[in-house]
Amino acid sequence: MDPDAVAKAFVDHYYTTFDTNRAGLANLYQETSMLSFEGVKIQGAQSIVGKLTSLPFQQCKHHINTVDCQPSGPAGGMLVFVSGNLQLPGEQHALKFSQVTHSFSNCRSTCVLLSFLNRL
């Protein structure tokens, strides 16, 4: 499978899970994983999922506009850039967002998020 198809499948899985069951993202992180969310750095699977599940909105819908990826390192890692819109219930206008994800392990079988940078 080519890297673009792998990145697209990962992004589809990640944002569908985020929108419907954020706690279900826990298996994508490990204790050395780092999330940078609006400039705040959070480390470790439990802390990251805690942050994501405590966001002030419980429902949302991501609309992905772009997915760009590059292979990263000899171990099958990937660097993925995503941009799109985040629609919150009751809001007329969607928020713009961009995200950079660095993953390792061969994403064709198992993907672990090493670092995750997010801006709204």
Coordinates of C-alpha atoms in Angstrom, one line a residue:
M1 CA 0.0 0.0 0.0
D2 CA 1.4 3.4 -0.9
P3 CA 2.1 6.0 1.9
D4 CA -0.7 8.3 0.8
A5 CA -3.3 5.6 1.1
V6 CA -2.0 4.5 4.5
A7 CA -2.1 8.2 5.7
K8 CA -5.7 8.6 4.4
A9 CA -6.8 5.4 6.1
F10 CA -5.2 6.4 9.4
V11 CA -6.7 9.9 9.2
D12 CA -10.2 8.5 8.5
H13 CA -9.9 6.1 11.4
Y14 CA -8.5 8.7 13.8
Y15 CA -11.1 11.4 13.2
T16 CA -14.0 9.1 13.0
T17 CA -13.0 7.7 16.4
F18 CA -12.3 11.2 17.8
D19 CA -15.8 12.3 16.7
T20 CA -17.6 9.3 18.1
N21 CA -15.5 7.8 21.0
R22 CA -12.4 9.8 22.0
A23 CA -11.5 7.2 24.7
G24 CA -11.1 4.7 21.9
L25 CA -7.9 6.6 20.7
A26 CA -5.9 5.3 23.8
N27 CA -4.4 2.4 21.8
L28 CA -2.8 4.8 19.4
Y29 CA -0.6 6.4 22.1
Q30 CA 2.0 5.1 24.5
E31 CA 3.7 6.6 27.5
T32 CA 6.4 8.4 25.4
S33 CA 3.8 10.0 23.1
M34 CA 3.4 13.7 23.2
L35 CA 0.4 15.9 22.4
S36 CA 0.8 19.6 21.8
F37 CA -2.7 21.1 21.9
E38 CA -3.0 24.9 21.5
G39 CA 0.6 25.2 22.8
V40 CA 0.1 23.0 25.9
K41 CA 2.3 19.9 25.9
I42 CA 0.8 16.6 27.4
Q43 CA 2.7 13.4 27.6
G44 CA 1.6 9.8 28.0
A45 CA -1.4 7.8 26.7
Q46 CA -3.6 8.3 29.8
S47 CA -2.9 12.0 30.0
I48 CA -3.5 12.6 26.3
V49 CA -6.8 10.7 26.3
G50 CA -7.7 12.6 29.5
K51 CA -7.2 15.9 27.7
L52 CA -9.1 14.8 24.6
T53 CA -12.1 13.5 26.6
S54 CA -12.2 16.6 28.8
L55 CA -12.5 19.1 25.9
P56 CA -15.5 21.5 26.5
F57 CA -17.4 19.9 23.6
Q58 CA -18.6 16.3 23.7
Q59 CA -19.8 16.2 20.1
C60 CA -18.1 17.4 17.0
K61 CA -17.6 16.5 13.3
H62 CA -14.3 16.9 11.5
H63 CA -14.3 17.6 7.8
I64 CA -10.9 16.9 6.3
N65 CA -9.7 19.2 3.5
T66 CA -6.1 18.0 3.0
V67 CA -3.9 15.0 4.0
D68 CA -0.2 15.3 3.1
C69 CA 2.3 12.7 4.2
Q70 CA 6.0 11.7 4.0
P71 CA 7.7 8.5 5.0
S72 CA 9.9 9.1 8.1
G73 CA 12.8 7.0 9.0
P74 CA 13.7 3.4 8.3
A75 CA 11.2 1.9 10.7
G76 CA 8.2 2.7 8.6
G77 CA 7.2 5.9 10.4
M78 CA 5.2 8.6 8.8
L79 CA 4.8 12.4 9.1
V80 CA 1.2 13.5 8.3
F81 CA -0.2 17.0 8.0
V82 CA -4.0 17.4 8.1
S83 CA -6.1 20.5 7.6
G84 CA -9.8 20.9 7.7
N85 CA -12.9 22.2 9.6
L86 CA -14.2 21.3 13.0
Q87 CA -18.0 21.7 13.3
L88 CA -19.4 22.0 16.8
P89 CA -23.1 21.5 17.6
G90 CA -25.1 24.7 17.7
E91 CA -22.3 26.7 16.0
Q92 CA -23.0 28.4 12.6
H93 CA -19.4 28.5 11.6
A94 CA -16.9 25.7 11.7
L95 CA -13.4 26.2 13.2
K96 CA -10.4 25.7 11.0
F97 CA -7.8 23.3 12.3
S98 CA -4.4 21.9 11.3
Q99 CA -2.6 18.9 12.8
V100 CA 0.8 17.3 12.3
T101 CA 1.3 13.7 13.4
H102 CA 4.5 11.8 13.6
S103 CA 4.0 8.1 13.9
F104 CA 6.2 5.1 14.1
S105 CA 6.0 1.3 13.8
N106 CA 5.0 0.1 10.5
C107 CA 1.6 1.8 10.0
R108 CA 0.6 -0.9 7.6
S109 CA 0.0 -3.1 10.6
T110 CA 0.3 -1.1 13.8
C111 CA 0.5 2.6 14.2
V112 CA 1.6 4.4 17.4
L113 CA 1.5 8.2 17.6
L114 CA 4.8 9.6 18.7
S115 CA 3.9 13.2 18.6
F116 CA 0.8 15.1 17.7
L117 CA 0.6 18.9 17.2
N118 CA -2.8 20.6 17.0
R119 CA -4.0 24.1 16.4
L120 CA -7.6 25.4 16.1

